[in-house]
Each structure stands twice: as C-alpha cells, then as structure tokens.
Amino acid sequence: MKIIIVGGVAGGATAAARLRRNDEMAEIVLVERGQYISFANCGLPYHISGTIQEREQLLVTSEETFTDRYRVDVRSHTEAIAIDRKAKVVRLRDLATGDESDEAYDKLLLSPGAEPLRPKLPGIDSARVFGLRNIPDLDRIMSHLSQHSARRAVVIGGGFIGIEVAENLHEKGISTTLVEGADQILAPLDYEMAAIVHSHMHDKNIELYLSNRVERFEDKDDYTLVYLSNGRRLQADIIILAIGVHPETTLARAAGLELGATGGIKVNAHLQTSDPDIYAVGDAIEITQTISGKPALIPLAGPANRQGRMVADNIVFANSKEYKGTLGTAILKAFDLGAASTGLNEKQLLAADVPFLSCITHSGSHASYYPGAKQVSIKLLFNESGEILGAQAVGASGVDKRIDVIATAIHAGLKIDDLTELELAYAPPFSSAKEPVNMTGYVASNILNQSVEVIDWRELRDKLESSDTSLQLVDVRTAAEFEFGSIPTARNIDINHLRDQLSELDPKLPLVVFCQVGIRGYLAYRLLKQRGFT
C-alpha cells in the first residue's frame, strides 16, 4: 500500500509514525511545504522571552531522524498543488527548483493545518508587522528584535497566541499593549471569568484596549503608528498579528472535496472526506463538538494528534476506529494565572439555544493552612437533568488538574451528583479535603435541588440600574470588609449578627444576599429562607 501524507506537524507526522508501526511494508510519503516536518508551534512564543532558550528545543524531530527511524520518504520544501482523484495522483512541486512531478497513491491523508488571518488593512505590509505560526515566523521576529531596539510592542488579538506573545514580549522588557476587537480576551471563557485575567494583566502593566479594532498602520522613520477604531494611535517598534486562523482548504477545494458549513474539510466518523480514499485531520477539518453535536472548528494540537493516530489505524485496519468529536479542552498561561476551559461556554449555549444553569465557586488550590494556597475560580455549566455542559477555571495553581477532572467527567457521561462523589487525591500541599471539584458539584447540586436560588450578576446589575426599590441588597461580610467597598445600595449585616437583626429587614420585599466568595451568602440564604424571607 502507498500512502501520501500532505502536511506534517501534529496530525501528519503522528499519522506517518503510526502507519509505520502498523505496517512495516507500506510505502509512506510525507510532503511538507515548509522546512520543518514537526515542531512545537505551541511553544513558539516562549522563545521570544528566552523561557525556552534554544530554538532547537522547538524542533520535535528532524527530517533525517524521521527518515532513519520510520523509513518514511520525507519531502520538505515540497508543495502538493493538485489532486487527480480519478487517477489517484498528487501533483507535487519542489519549491527549491520549481520542478513538478506526479505521485500515485492508494490512500491520501490531508493535514494542511490552518492559515493565520491577515486582513487587508492599509499599511499591513509594514516591515514591523509580523505573524507567529511557524519557525520561519519566529526567526523573522527574533531577527527584528536583535537588529532593532524595540521598546514598545502592540499585539493584535486576545486569543491564546496573542496573550502568550504579549506575556513574553513583556518578559523581554518591552512595553506591551494588547488590542482586542471583542469586549473581552479569551473567547472560550465567559466574560466574568475573563475579567479575572483582565485584572491580572493590568497588574502586570499590560495595556488592554478591548472593544477596539485596528483600522490601519502608518510607518514612520523609527516606529509604526497603529490606528484604533476609538481614535487612539499607538506607537510600536514591533507589531504581532494574532487575530485567529482559518482552515487551509485550497487543495481540498480544488479537488472537489466537500467542505462543511464552517468552511473546514468535511469528514465522517472515520475521518474520511467525501472521497473514501482521502482522509483529513487537524486544524483544516470540520469536527463535531461533543456536547452540542454541531459542526465546529477547534484547532487544537491534542485532537490533531489523536486524529492522526486514528487515521493511521483506519487506513491499515479498514476503518476500525470512529472519532467521537472534540470537547475543546484547552488551557493558557497568562503570567501567574492559568485559564482553562472545556465543553461549551455560556455564549455558545445561548447561540445553540440550549437551556442551562451555572454556578461559580472560589476555592483554595490546596489546604488554606498550608503555605502558598491560591484561589481557583471555577464556573460550571449544566442543565436541569444534571448533565455537565462545560466548565471554566482561572487561578494561579491547580487549574489544569480541576479542568481535566471535569473534562474526564464529561467524557465519561458523569453528572453533577457524580462530581460530589469523586474520590480525588488529598494532602495539604496538593488539595483540600473539600476538593474544589467536589465543591463545585455541591453548589450545582444545591441549585438543582433548590436548596439555594442564585441571581446572575447581569440580572442584578439590570435591576439596580432600573432603580428597583423593591430589592433589599444585603452584604453579609464583616464591617471591616464592607468598608473596603461593596455593591452600591447594599446594606451591611454581618452573618454572625444576622439572627439578631432580622427586624431590620422587610419580609414582604425580596432579598439578595452576598459575601466575598459565596459561603457566607449561602449560610445567610438558608437562615433567611427558613425564617420566611424571599
């Protein structure tokens, strides 16, 4: 059997290695347009600051090593320019010489990845404007930084790459501004969770311009002006574009392969395209989002690797495996914080018209009495049947553990009550006896069994802005805490004195009680509810 793989990195290179393990006699040709068949693109931003000191550490394997170990015919600097599906031939072009040749195949795997978005803005071709998608992009950035004295940077885009680049430029000593067109960074998070990261980035002296779009660039002698939609002009010695990617489907489209509604290559459960002899994996394909069951584009390295392995099995073992969809579990380091998500967020659930409930807990990353405990904020989304729809977590420690546990629970079909019963490892340096995942399960269970009613912050804000005088707003923290600031119009009654001051509250008017992280507010709710208050 002869298999041609178009594209290396996560999906293509993984598939090639697995194919060889499956079939020692197969003829495998790996075609890669770039110089490097496999590199750690997720690690690229960390070389800018020197966190990853050696550029070679980003190279997962070399062409020579891959050829020697797997006996794969690797052809770098080679582009697949056309597919003749009837003849089962791929036309290849050697980018060094321009020579073209035809290569026959029995099975073809497309792993072309995604291309960075680059809008046609005036001045975008400036020598100070860069993207960061691969090793050559990184080389150009590092060359510019070494040849010029960069003091000011502008990063455009508040996604994973944008935030990582902003952090590493800052760590390099460059004053950095981040511009984002939406009202928040990190689209996988809901606004209130992203707001924790906003605050932290402000603390790190990263200037944020949210709800702002770049309109044009203008080169000056020794800097470039970035014009924003709000009228501001930012001076920059280097500008990094990180506004997202779109699937690379040029080859597939020209070959007449079916594309999905999202614009990605359409594949079935076996990762076959509309041509049964052509498979596709990675950032270029349209997948099914696990929870919604709807088509989506989720460009992540983990799913691409799993898809590459699965396709290799399906090619050799006659479609023995089915891809069950992508949940979308991801995590980001933003200076001292981790920000992670899995499943669907509130915006996605609303867009899909899926009813949901939610809760947010603020637990310690480990036992409070053991030094170094940090707050972990977890938002859980679920339905009235107790099915878990998604989760987000932000904190300085232990975020990865908690989001992975919840992602595993979703994959296994566990429900809210199951979260309360999970037996998770505990010792004071690592967690708490009341584990944060258990705690978020407890709170969600209380909402489901109506042990507590919650009000969303947006609903409360709207009521306050409408001057709803029927609402009694009570802050049950201590007087000292209250003095540091509270929600406007709130009165302060310490939870420890609440029973003695019930006469100060009107039982005919609804109450909203709150504290700092939730526990005292919950205690106040239970007390007041049993005393006849609404």
Short mmCIF file of C-alpha atoms in Angstrom, two decimals:
data_model
loop_
_atom_site.label_atom_id
_atom_site.label_comp_id
_atom_site.label_asym_id
_atom_site.label_seq_id
_atom_site.Cartn_x
_atom_site.Cartn_y
_atom_site.Cartn_z
CA MET A 1 0.00 0.00 0.00
CA LYS A 2 1.21 3.51 -0.81
CA ILE A 3 0.09 6.40 1.37
CA ILE A 4 0.83 10.06 0.70
CA ILE A 5 0.52 12.48 3.60
CA VAL A 6 0.25 16.19 2.85
CA GLY A 7 1.42 18.23 5.83
CA GLY A 8 3.49 17.32 8.87
CA VAL A 9 3.48 18.73 12.41
CA ALA A 10 0.84 17.28 14.79
CA GLY A 11 -1.56 15.38 12.54
CA GLY A 12 0.58 14.35 9.56
CA ALA A 13 3.76 13.38 11.38
CA THR A 14 1.82 11.44 14.03
CA ALA A 15 -0.05 9.56 11.31
CA ALA A 16 3.17 8.71 9.47
CA ALA A 17 4.82 7.26 12.58
CA ARG A 18 1.71 5.25 13.47
CA LEU A 19 1.35 3.96 9.91
CA ARG A 20 4.87 2.58 10.05
CA ARG A 21 4.20 0.87 13.38
CA ASN A 22 1.05 -0.63 11.87
CA ASP A 23 2.56 -1.69 8.54
CA GLU A 24 6.30 -2.23 8.08
CA MET A 25 5.88 -2.81 4.34
CA ALA A 26 3.77 0.24 3.45
CA GLU A 27 5.24 2.93 1.22
CA ILE A 28 4.77 6.24 3.04
CA VAL A 29 5.49 9.64 1.51
CA LEU A 30 5.30 12.73 3.76
CA VAL A 31 5.08 16.02 1.88
CA GLU A 32 5.74 19.24 3.81
CA ARG A 33 5.68 22.71 2.28
CA GLY A 34 7.94 24.13 4.96
CA GLN A 35 11.40 23.25 6.15
CA TYR A 36 10.36 21.52 9.37
CA ILE A 37 8.17 18.42 9.38
CA SER A 38 7.45 18.53 13.11
CA PHE A 39 7.87 21.42 15.51
CA ALA A 40 6.28 22.63 18.75
CA ASN A 41 4.19 25.51 17.46
CA CYS A 42 2.55 25.91 20.88
CA GLY A 43 5.98 26.71 22.31
CA LEU A 44 6.96 29.41 19.82
CA PRO A 45 6.04 32.46 21.99
CA TYR A 46 8.24 31.24 24.83
CA HIS A 47 11.42 31.54 22.77
CA ILE A 48 10.81 35.29 22.40
CA SER A 49 11.45 35.87 26.11
CA GLY A 50 14.13 33.19 26.41
CA THR A 51 11.98 30.96 28.63
CA ILE A 52 12.74 28.31 26.01
CA GLN A 53 16.34 29.30 25.44
CA GLU A 54 17.40 27.18 22.48
CA ARG A 55 15.50 27.41 19.22
CA GLU A 56 16.35 23.74 18.53
CA GLN A 57 14.28 22.72 21.56
CA LEU A 58 11.20 23.59 19.48
CA LEU A 59 12.08 21.03 16.80
CA VAL A 60 10.30 17.80 17.73
CA THR A 61 12.18 15.74 15.16
CA SER A 62 14.35 16.33 12.12
CA GLU A 63 13.77 15.12 8.59
CA GLU A 64 16.86 12.92 8.83
CA THR A 65 15.84 11.34 12.15
CA PHE A 66 12.30 10.71 10.96
CA THR A 67 13.56 9.09 7.76
CA ASP A 68 16.05 6.88 9.58
CA ARG A 69 13.66 5.75 12.30
CA TYR A 70 10.48 5.22 10.30
CA ARG A 71 11.76 4.78 6.74
CA VAL A 72 9.32 7.42 5.54
CA ASP A 73 10.05 9.23 2.28
CA VAL A 74 10.10 12.78 3.66
CA ARG A 75 9.95 15.61 1.15
CA SER A 76 10.27 19.01 2.78
CA HIS A 77 10.13 22.24 0.75
CA THR A 78 7.58 20.42 -1.41
CA GLU A 79 4.04 21.57 -2.07
CA ALA A 80 1.08 19.49 -3.16
CA ILE A 81 -0.58 21.65 -5.79
CA ALA A 82 -3.30 19.39 -7.25
CA ILE A 83 -5.10 16.10 -6.73
CA ASP A 84 -6.39 13.97 -9.60
CA ARG A 85 -8.89 11.86 -7.70
CA LYS A 86 -9.85 9.71 -10.68
CA ALA A 87 -6.24 8.77 -11.46
CA LYS A 88 -5.34 8.81 -7.71
CA VAL A 89 -2.34 11.04 -8.34
CA VAL A 90 -1.00 14.07 -6.46
CA ARG A 91 0.98 16.70 -8.36
CA LEU A 92 3.96 17.92 -6.32
CA ARG A 93 6.14 20.98 -6.77
CA ASP A 94 9.72 21.21 -5.44
CA LEU A 95 9.80 24.73 -4.02
CA ALA A 96 13.60 24.90 -4.31
CA THR A 97 13.77 24.10 -8.04
CA GLY A 98 10.20 24.66 -9.25
CA ASP A 99 10.16 21.16 -10.75
CA GLU A 100 6.81 19.36 -10.77
CA SER A 101 6.09 15.65 -10.63
CA ASP A 102 3.14 13.28 -10.20
CA GLU A 103 2.96 10.81 -7.31
CA ALA A 104 0.42 7.99 -7.28
CA TYR A 105 -1.32 6.90 -4.08
CA ASP A 106 -3.59 4.20 -2.73
CA LYS A 107 -4.64 6.34 0.22
CA LEU A 108 -4.15 10.07 0.72
CA LEU A 109 -4.12 11.97 4.02
CA LEU A 110 -4.56 15.75 4.10
CA SER A 111 -3.12 17.56 7.11
CA PRO A 112 -2.60 21.09 5.77
CA GLY A 113 -3.40 22.87 9.04
CA ALA A 114 -4.72 26.41 9.25
CA GLU A 115 -3.59 29.75 7.92
CA PRO A 116 -3.42 32.91 10.10
CA LEU A 117 -5.96 35.60 9.33
CA ARG A 118 -4.35 38.67 7.78
CA PRO A 119 -6.92 41.35 6.93
CA LYS A 120 -6.26 43.72 4.05
CA LEU A 121 -5.67 46.79 6.20
CA PRO A 122 -3.77 49.83 4.91
CA GLY A 123 -0.10 49.54 5.91
CA ILE A 124 -0.28 45.89 6.99
CA ASP A 125 2.72 45.05 4.79
CA SER A 126 4.96 47.13 7.06
CA ALA A 127 8.30 45.53 7.92
CA ARG A 128 7.34 45.94 11.59
CA VAL A 129 4.17 43.79 11.32
CA PHE A 130 4.64 40.06 11.97
CA GLY A 131 2.60 36.90 12.42
CA LEU A 132 3.60 33.87 14.51
CA ARG A 133 2.57 30.49 13.16
CA ASN A 134 5.78 28.58 12.45
CA ILE A 135 9.55 28.53 12.88
CA PRO A 136 10.31 30.92 9.98
CA ASP A 137 7.84 33.43 11.51
CA LEU A 138 9.67 33.12 14.82
CA ASP A 139 13.04 33.57 13.11
CA ARG A 140 11.86 36.80 11.50
CA ILE A 141 10.62 38.15 14.84
CA MET A 142 13.84 37.24 16.65
CA SER A 143 15.92 38.77 13.85
CA HIS A 144 13.96 42.02 14.08
CA LEU A 145 14.33 42.16 17.86
CA SER A 146 18.08 41.54 17.64
CA GLN A 147 18.61 44.21 14.96
CA HIS A 148 16.38 46.93 16.40
CA SER A 149 15.98 48.43 19.83
CA ALA A 150 12.34 47.58 20.44
CA ARG A 151 10.84 49.42 23.40
CA ARG A 152 7.11 49.31 22.51
CA ALA A 153 5.09 46.40 21.13
CA VAL A 154 1.47 46.11 20.04
CA VAL A 155 -0.15 42.68 19.93
CA ILE A 156 -3.40 42.46 17.98
CA GLY A 157 -5.72 39.70 19.15
CA GLY A 158 -6.61 38.45 22.62
CA GLY A 159 -6.64 34.73 21.93
CA PHE A 160 -4.14 32.17 23.19
CA ILE A 161 -1.26 33.18 20.91
CA GLY A 162 -1.86 36.89 21.43
CA ILE A 163 -1.76 36.63 25.22
CA GLU A 164 1.28 34.34 25.20
CA VAL A 165 3.14 36.69 22.86
CA ALA A 166 2.18 39.72 24.98
CA GLU A 167 3.46 37.99 28.11
CA ASN A 168 6.76 37.00 26.54
CA LEU A 169 7.40 40.42 24.96
CA HIS A 170 6.76 41.92 28.40
CA GLU A 171 9.14 39.41 30.00
CA LYS A 172 11.74 40.53 27.47
CA GLY A 173 11.43 44.06 28.85
CA ILE A 174 9.30 45.53 26.06
CA SER A 175 6.33 47.74 27.00
CA THR A 176 3.37 45.85 25.53
CA THR A 177 -0.17 46.80 24.53
CA LEU A 178 -2.82 44.25 23.56
CA VAL A 179 -5.72 45.21 21.27
CA GLU A 180 -8.86 43.06 21.03
CA GLY A 181 -11.99 43.72 18.97
CA ALA A 182 -14.33 41.96 21.41
CA ASP A 183 -15.20 43.22 24.89
CA GLN A 184 -13.01 40.52 26.44
CA ILE A 185 -9.92 38.44 25.78
CA LEU A 186 -10.02 34.63 25.69
CA ALA A 187 -13.21 33.80 23.77
CA PRO A 188 -13.55 30.30 25.33
CA LEU A 189 -14.17 31.95 28.70
CA ASP A 190 -17.32 33.80 29.71
CA TYR A 191 -16.93 37.48 30.49
CA GLU A 192 -16.78 37.24 34.29
CA MET A 193 -14.04 34.59 34.10
CA ALA A 194 -12.05 36.54 31.50
CA ALA A 195 -12.35 39.60 33.75
CA ILE A 196 -10.10 37.89 36.30
CA VAL A 197 -7.41 37.67 33.62
CA HIS A 198 -8.04 41.28 32.55
CA SER A 199 -7.35 42.43 36.11
CA HIS A 200 -4.19 40.33 36.36
CA MET A 201 -2.82 41.65 33.06
CA HIS A 202 -3.44 45.21 34.22
CA ASP A 203 -1.48 44.35 37.38
CA LYS A 204 1.37 43.21 35.11
CA ASN A 205 1.27 46.58 33.27
CA ILE A 206 -0.11 45.18 30.05
CA GLU A 207 -2.22 47.90 28.45
CA LEU A 208 -5.52 46.46 27.21
CA TYR A 209 -7.71 48.03 24.55
CA LEU A 210 -10.93 46.00 24.43
CA SER A 211 -13.82 46.55 22.00
CA ASN A 212 -11.28 48.15 19.71
CA ARG A 213 -10.32 47.28 16.16
CA VAL A 214 -7.23 48.23 14.21
CA GLU A 215 -8.06 50.39 11.19
CA ARG A 216 -4.64 50.95 9.62
CA PHE A 217 -0.89 51.13 10.12
CA GLU A 218 1.39 54.03 9.22
CA ASP A 219 5.18 53.69 9.10
CA LYS A 220 7.35 56.50 10.45
CA ASP A 221 11.14 56.63 10.34
CA ASP A 222 11.74 54.68 13.53
CA TYR A 223 8.31 53.40 14.57
CA THR A 224 4.87 52.49 13.24
CA LEU A 225 1.55 54.06 14.22
CA VAL A 226 -1.38 51.74 14.89
CA TYR A 227 -4.73 53.48 14.39
CA LEU A 228 -7.59 52.15 16.53
CA SER A 229 -11.33 52.43 15.99
CA ASN A 230 -11.69 54.59 19.13
CA GLY A 231 -9.43 57.24 17.62
CA ARG A 232 -6.33 56.32 19.61
CA ARG A 233 -2.95 55.98 17.91
CA LEU A 234 -0.37 53.60 19.37
CA GLN A 235 3.35 53.80 18.66
CA ALA A 236 5.06 50.46 18.11
CA ASP A 237 8.53 49.20 17.29
CA ILE A 238 7.09 45.74 16.60
CA ILE A 239 3.54 44.57 15.92
CA ILE A 240 2.34 40.98 16.18
CA LEU A 241 -0.87 39.88 14.45
CA ALA A 242 -2.68 37.11 16.34
CA ILE A 243 -6.31 37.51 15.33
CA GLY A 244 -7.07 33.88 14.61
CA VAL A 245 -6.78 31.27 11.89
CA HIS A 246 -8.92 29.72 9.19
CA PRO A 247 -8.65 26.18 7.77
CA GLU A 248 -6.29 25.71 4.82
CA THR A 249 -8.60 24.12 2.26
CA THR A 250 -7.16 25.32 -1.06
CA LEU A 251 -6.02 21.86 -2.18
CA ALA A 252 -9.19 20.11 -0.98
CA ARG A 253 -11.48 22.68 -2.60
CA ALA A 254 -9.66 22.48 -5.94
CA ALA A 255 -10.00 18.69 -5.84
CA GLY A 256 -13.75 18.97 -5.39
CA LEU A 257 -13.83 17.58 -1.86
CA GLU A 258 -16.86 18.60 0.17
CA LEU A 259 -16.44 21.41 2.68
CA GLY A 260 -18.60 21.78 5.77
CA ALA A 261 -20.79 24.68 6.87
CA THR A 262 -17.91 26.09 8.93
CA GLY A 263 -15.55 26.16 5.94
CA GLY A 264 -13.45 23.20 7.09
CA ILE A 265 -12.97 19.96 5.17
CA LYS A 266 -15.99 17.75 5.84
CA VAL A 267 -15.13 14.29 7.21
CA ASN A 268 -17.13 11.33 8.51
CA ALA A 269 -16.65 9.43 11.76
CA HIS A 270 -13.68 7.57 10.22
CA LEU A 271 -12.13 10.93 9.23
CA GLN A 272 -12.70 10.20 5.56
CA THR A 273 -13.52 13.07 3.23
CA SER A 274 -16.21 12.86 0.57
CA ASP A 275 -13.69 10.71 -1.33
CA PRO A 276 -13.31 7.42 0.63
CA ASP A 277 -9.63 7.11 -0.36
CA ILE A 278 -8.79 10.56 1.02
CA TYR A 279 -8.68 11.23 4.76
CA ALA A 280 -8.14 14.55 6.56
CA VAL A 281 -7.11 15.59 10.08
CA GLY A 282 -6.12 18.58 12.18
CA ASP A 283 -6.94 22.25 12.01
CA ALA A 284 -8.25 22.01 8.44
CA ILE A 285 -11.22 19.77 9.19
CA GLU A 286 -14.69 20.41 10.47
CA ILE A 287 -15.37 18.30 13.54
CA THR A 288 -18.44 17.63 15.67
CA GLN A 289 -18.49 19.43 19.02
CA THR A 290 -19.09 16.66 21.54
CA ILE A 291 -21.81 18.28 23.64
CA SER A 292 -23.81 20.27 21.09
CA GLY A 293 -23.43 17.72 18.30
CA LYS A 294 -22.97 20.63 15.92
CA PRO A 295 -20.15 21.14 13.37
CA ALA A 296 -17.28 23.31 14.58
CA LEU A 297 -13.68 24.32 14.00
CA ILE A 298 -11.50 23.59 17.04
CA PRO A 299 -7.82 23.99 16.10
CA LEU A 300 -6.00 22.26 18.98
CA ALA A 301 -2.86 20.12 19.00
CA GLY A 302 -4.26 17.34 21.19
CA PRO A 303 -7.19 16.46 18.93
CA ALA A 304 -4.94 16.71 15.84
CA ASN A 305 -2.54 14.16 17.31
CA ARG A 306 -5.37 11.77 18.21
CA GLN A 307 -6.89 12.15 14.76
CA GLY A 308 -3.54 11.36 13.10
CA ARG A 309 -3.20 8.19 15.12
CA MET A 310 -6.78 7.14 14.39
CA VAL A 311 -6.48 7.69 10.64
CA ALA A 312 -3.37 5.53 10.55
CA ASP A 313 -5.37 2.73 12.17
CA ASN A 314 -8.30 3.25 9.82
CA ILE A 315 -6.10 3.13 6.72
CA VAL A 316 -4.42 -0.12 7.73
CA PHE A 317 -7.27 -1.80 9.59
CA ALA A 318 -10.25 -0.94 7.37
CA ASN A 319 -11.87 1.91 9.29
CA SER A 320 -11.75 0.20 12.66
CA LYS A 321 -11.98 3.41 14.71
CA GLU A 322 -14.55 6.21 14.95
CA TYR A 323 -13.79 9.76 16.03
CA LYS A 324 -16.31 10.76 18.69
CA GLY A 325 -15.92 14.51 18.37
CA THR A 326 -13.94 17.24 20.07
CA LEU A 327 -14.81 18.60 23.50
CA GLY A 328 -12.48 21.60 23.15
CA THR A 329 -10.48 21.30 26.38
CA ALA A 330 -7.75 23.95 26.48
CA ILE A 331 -5.53 25.86 28.89
CA LEU A 332 -3.45 29.02 28.75
CA LYS A 333 -0.72 30.51 30.91
CA ALA A 334 -1.27 34.25 31.37
CA PHE A 335 1.62 35.44 33.53
CA ASP A 336 0.91 33.98 37.00
CA LEU A 337 -2.54 32.64 36.10
CA GLY A 338 -3.80 29.56 34.35
CA ALA A 339 -7.03 29.94 32.39
CA ALA A 340 -8.72 26.76 31.18
CA SER A 341 -11.99 25.64 29.67
CA THR A 342 -13.77 22.52 28.48
CA GLY A 343 -17.06 21.93 26.71
CA LEU A 344 -19.37 24.83 25.86
CA ASN A 345 -19.41 28.27 27.41
CA GLU A 346 -22.43 30.47 28.10
CA LYS A 347 -22.23 32.32 24.79
CA GLN A 348 -22.12 29.06 22.83
CA LEU A 349 -25.03 27.58 24.77
CA LEU A 350 -27.14 30.67 24.16
CA ALA A 351 -26.26 30.61 20.45
CA ALA A 352 -27.22 26.93 20.26
CA ASP A 353 -30.46 27.63 22.15
CA VAL A 354 -29.52 25.10 24.84
CA PRO A 355 -31.07 25.79 28.28
CA PHE A 356 -28.51 25.83 31.08
CA LEU A 357 -27.78 26.72 34.68
CA SER A 358 -24.44 27.83 36.08
CA CYS A 359 -22.52 28.42 39.26
CA ILE A 360 -19.15 29.89 40.17
CA THR A 361 -17.06 28.76 43.13
CA HIS A 362 -13.86 30.23 44.55
CA SER A 363 -11.86 27.55 46.36
CA GLY A 364 -8.28 27.26 47.55
CA SER A 365 -5.84 25.41 45.33
CA HIS A 366 -4.83 23.43 48.42
CA ALA A 367 -5.43 23.48 52.16
CA SER A 368 -5.56 27.09 53.40
CA TYR A 369 -3.34 26.37 56.37
CA TYR A 370 -0.53 25.06 54.17
CA PRO A 371 1.62 27.91 52.77
CA GLY A 372 1.07 29.09 49.22
CA ALA A 373 -2.62 28.36 48.70
CA LYS A 374 -4.13 30.36 45.81
CA GLN A 375 -7.71 30.95 44.76
CA VAL A 376 -9.14 28.76 41.99
CA SER A 377 -12.33 30.12 40.44
CA ILE A 378 -14.45 27.50 38.66
CA LYS A 379 -17.53 28.15 36.56
CA LEU A 380 -19.69 25.10 35.90
CA LEU A 381 -22.45 24.98 33.27
CA PHE A 382 -25.10 22.26 33.45
CA ASN A 383 -28.74 21.54 32.65
CA GLU A 384 -31.75 20.68 34.80
CA SER A 385 -31.06 16.97 34.30
CA GLY A 386 -27.65 17.38 35.92
CA GLU A 387 -25.68 16.87 32.70
CA ILE A 388 -22.41 18.82 32.64
CA LEU A 389 -22.24 21.11 29.60
CA GLY A 390 -18.95 22.88 30.20
CA ALA A 391 -16.57 24.40 32.71
CA GLN A 392 -14.01 27.15 33.04
CA ALA A 393 -11.30 27.64 35.64
CA VAL A 394 -8.95 30.52 36.39
CA GLY A 395 -6.29 30.62 39.10
CA ALA A 396 -2.62 30.67 39.93
CA SER A 397 -2.32 26.99 40.81
CA GLY A 398 -4.18 23.74 40.25
CA VAL A 399 -6.32 24.93 37.32
CA ASP A 400 -5.11 22.17 34.99
CA LYS A 401 -5.99 19.42 37.46
CA ARG A 402 -9.54 20.66 38.01
CA ILE A 403 -10.43 21.27 34.38
CA ASP A 404 -9.01 17.88 33.40
CA VAL A 405 -11.12 16.13 36.03
CA ILE A 406 -14.28 17.86 34.77
CA ALA A 407 -13.36 17.14 31.13
CA THR A 408 -12.92 13.48 32.04
CA ALA A 409 -16.28 13.52 33.83
CA ILE A 410 -17.99 14.95 30.72
CA HIS A 411 -16.31 12.35 28.50
CA ALA A 412 -17.47 9.58 30.82
CA GLY A 413 -21.04 10.90 30.94
CA LEU A 414 -20.92 11.68 34.66
CA LYS A 415 -23.45 14.11 36.10
CA ILE A 416 -23.43 16.83 38.76
CA ASP A 417 -24.12 14.41 41.62
CA ASP A 418 -21.18 12.30 40.46
CA LEU A 419 -18.85 15.29 40.92
CA THR A 420 -19.78 15.37 44.60
CA GLU A 421 -18.80 11.70 44.96
CA LEU A 422 -15.47 11.70 43.11
CA GLU A 423 -12.67 10.49 45.35
CA LEU A 424 -9.73 12.74 44.49
CA ALA A 425 -6.23 12.80 45.95
CA TYR A 426 -5.78 14.96 49.03
CA ALA A 427 -2.81 16.09 51.08
CA PRO A 428 -2.38 19.68 52.35
CA PRO A 429 0.28 20.68 49.78
CA PHE A 430 -1.87 19.46 46.88
CA SER A 431 -5.56 19.96 47.61
CA SER A 432 -8.20 20.26 50.32
CA ALA A 433 -10.34 17.65 52.00
CA LYS A 434 -13.21 19.59 50.41
CA GLU A 435 -11.75 19.34 46.92
CA PRO A 436 -12.65 22.25 44.57
CA VAL A 437 -14.23 19.87 42.04
CA ASN A 438 -16.36 18.32 44.79
CA MET A 439 -17.28 21.82 45.97
CA THR A 440 -18.49 22.96 42.57
CA GLY A 441 -20.54 19.75 42.45
CA TYR A 442 -22.06 20.56 45.85
CA VAL A 443 -23.03 24.08 44.79
CA ALA A 444 -24.51 22.90 41.49
CA SER A 445 -26.45 20.17 43.35
CA ASN A 446 -27.85 22.78 45.75
CA ILE A 447 -29.11 24.78 42.78
CA LEU A 448 -30.67 21.70 41.18
CA ASN A 449 -32.44 20.56 44.35
CA GLN A 450 -33.43 24.17 45.11
CA SER A 451 -31.53 24.36 48.38
CA VAL A 452 -30.45 27.76 47.13
CA GLU A 453 -31.58 30.22 44.46
CA VAL A 454 -28.99 32.32 42.65
CA ILE A 455 -29.16 35.56 40.71
CA ASP A 456 -26.89 36.25 37.76
CA TRP A 457 -24.72 39.35 38.06
CA ARG A 458 -26.18 40.77 34.83
CA GLU A 459 -29.72 40.41 36.15
CA LEU A 460 -28.74 42.10 39.42
CA ARG A 461 -26.95 44.90 37.53
CA ASP A 462 -30.04 45.49 35.37
CA LYS A 463 -32.30 45.62 38.44
CA LEU A 464 -30.01 48.13 40.15
CA GLU A 465 -29.72 50.28 37.03
CA SER A 466 -33.52 50.31 36.75
CA SER A 467 -33.70 51.71 40.32
CA ASP A 468 -35.77 48.77 41.52
CA THR A 469 -36.56 49.93 45.07
CA SER A 470 -38.32 46.68 45.97
CA LEU A 471 -35.00 44.84 46.22
CA GLN A 472 -33.17 44.52 49.54
CA LEU A 473 -29.45 44.03 48.94
CA VAL A 474 -27.52 42.73 51.94
CA ASP A 475 -23.75 42.32 52.24
CA VAL A 476 -23.15 39.74 54.99
CA ARG A 477 -19.40 40.26 55.29
CA THR A 478 -17.76 41.95 58.28
CA ALA A 479 -17.98 45.71 58.77
CA ALA A 480 -14.25 45.97 58.03
CA GLU A 481 -14.66 44.19 54.71
CA PHE A 482 -17.69 46.31 53.86
CA GLU A 483 -15.64 49.48 54.39
CA PHE A 484 -13.29 48.46 51.58
CA GLY A 485 -16.18 48.65 49.12
CA SER A 486 -19.39 46.87 48.22
CA ILE A 487 -22.18 46.79 45.64
CA PRO A 488 -23.96 50.18 45.51
CA THR A 489 -27.20 50.39 47.60
CA ALA A 490 -26.20 47.35 49.70
CA ARG A 491 -26.51 47.45 53.47
CA ASN A 492 -24.15 45.58 55.73
CA ILE A 493 -25.29 42.97 58.27
CA ASP A 494 -22.54 40.61 59.42
CA ILE A 495 -23.62 36.96 59.02
CA ASN A 496 -22.67 36.39 62.66
CA HIS A 497 -25.21 39.03 63.76
CA LEU A 498 -27.91 38.37 61.17
CA ARG A 499 -30.26 36.49 63.51
CA ASP A 500 -30.20 39.42 65.93
CA GLN A 501 -31.01 41.96 63.22
CA LEU A 502 -33.84 40.26 61.33
CA SER A 503 -36.24 43.02 62.41
CA GLU A 504 -34.28 45.45 60.22
CA LEU A 505 -35.33 43.53 57.08
CA ASP A 506 -38.74 43.71 55.40
CA PRO A 507 -40.20 40.18 54.98
CA LYS A 508 -42.51 41.47 52.22
CA LEU A 509 -39.69 42.51 49.89
CA PRO A 510 -37.25 40.17 48.11
CA LEU A 511 -33.71 39.85 49.42
CA VAL A 512 -30.39 39.37 47.64
CA VAL A 513 -27.57 38.36 49.95
CA PHE A 514 -23.88 38.15 49.06
CA CYS A 515 -20.40 37.94 50.54
CA GLN A 516 -16.87 37.58 49.16
CA VAL A 517 -16.74 34.06 47.72
CA GLY A 518 -20.18 32.59 48.42
CA ILE A 519 -20.16 30.54 51.62
CA ARG A 520 -21.47 33.27 53.96
CA GLY A 521 -24.05 34.32 51.39
CA TYR A 522 -25.25 30.72 51.21
CA LEU A 523 -25.47 30.49 55.00
CA ALA A 524 -27.47 33.72 55.06
CA TYR A 525 -29.79 32.38 52.39
CA ARG A 526 -30.53 29.18 54.31
CA LEU A 527 -31.12 31.12 57.53
CA LEU A 528 -33.42 33.72 55.95
CA LYS A 529 -35.36 31.23 53.83
CA GLN A 530 -36.28 29.22 56.90
CA ARG A 531 -37.35 32.42 58.63
CA GLY A 532 -39.90 33.12 55.89
CA PHE A 533 -37.97 35.61 53.75
CA THR A 534 -37.96 35.51 49.94
#
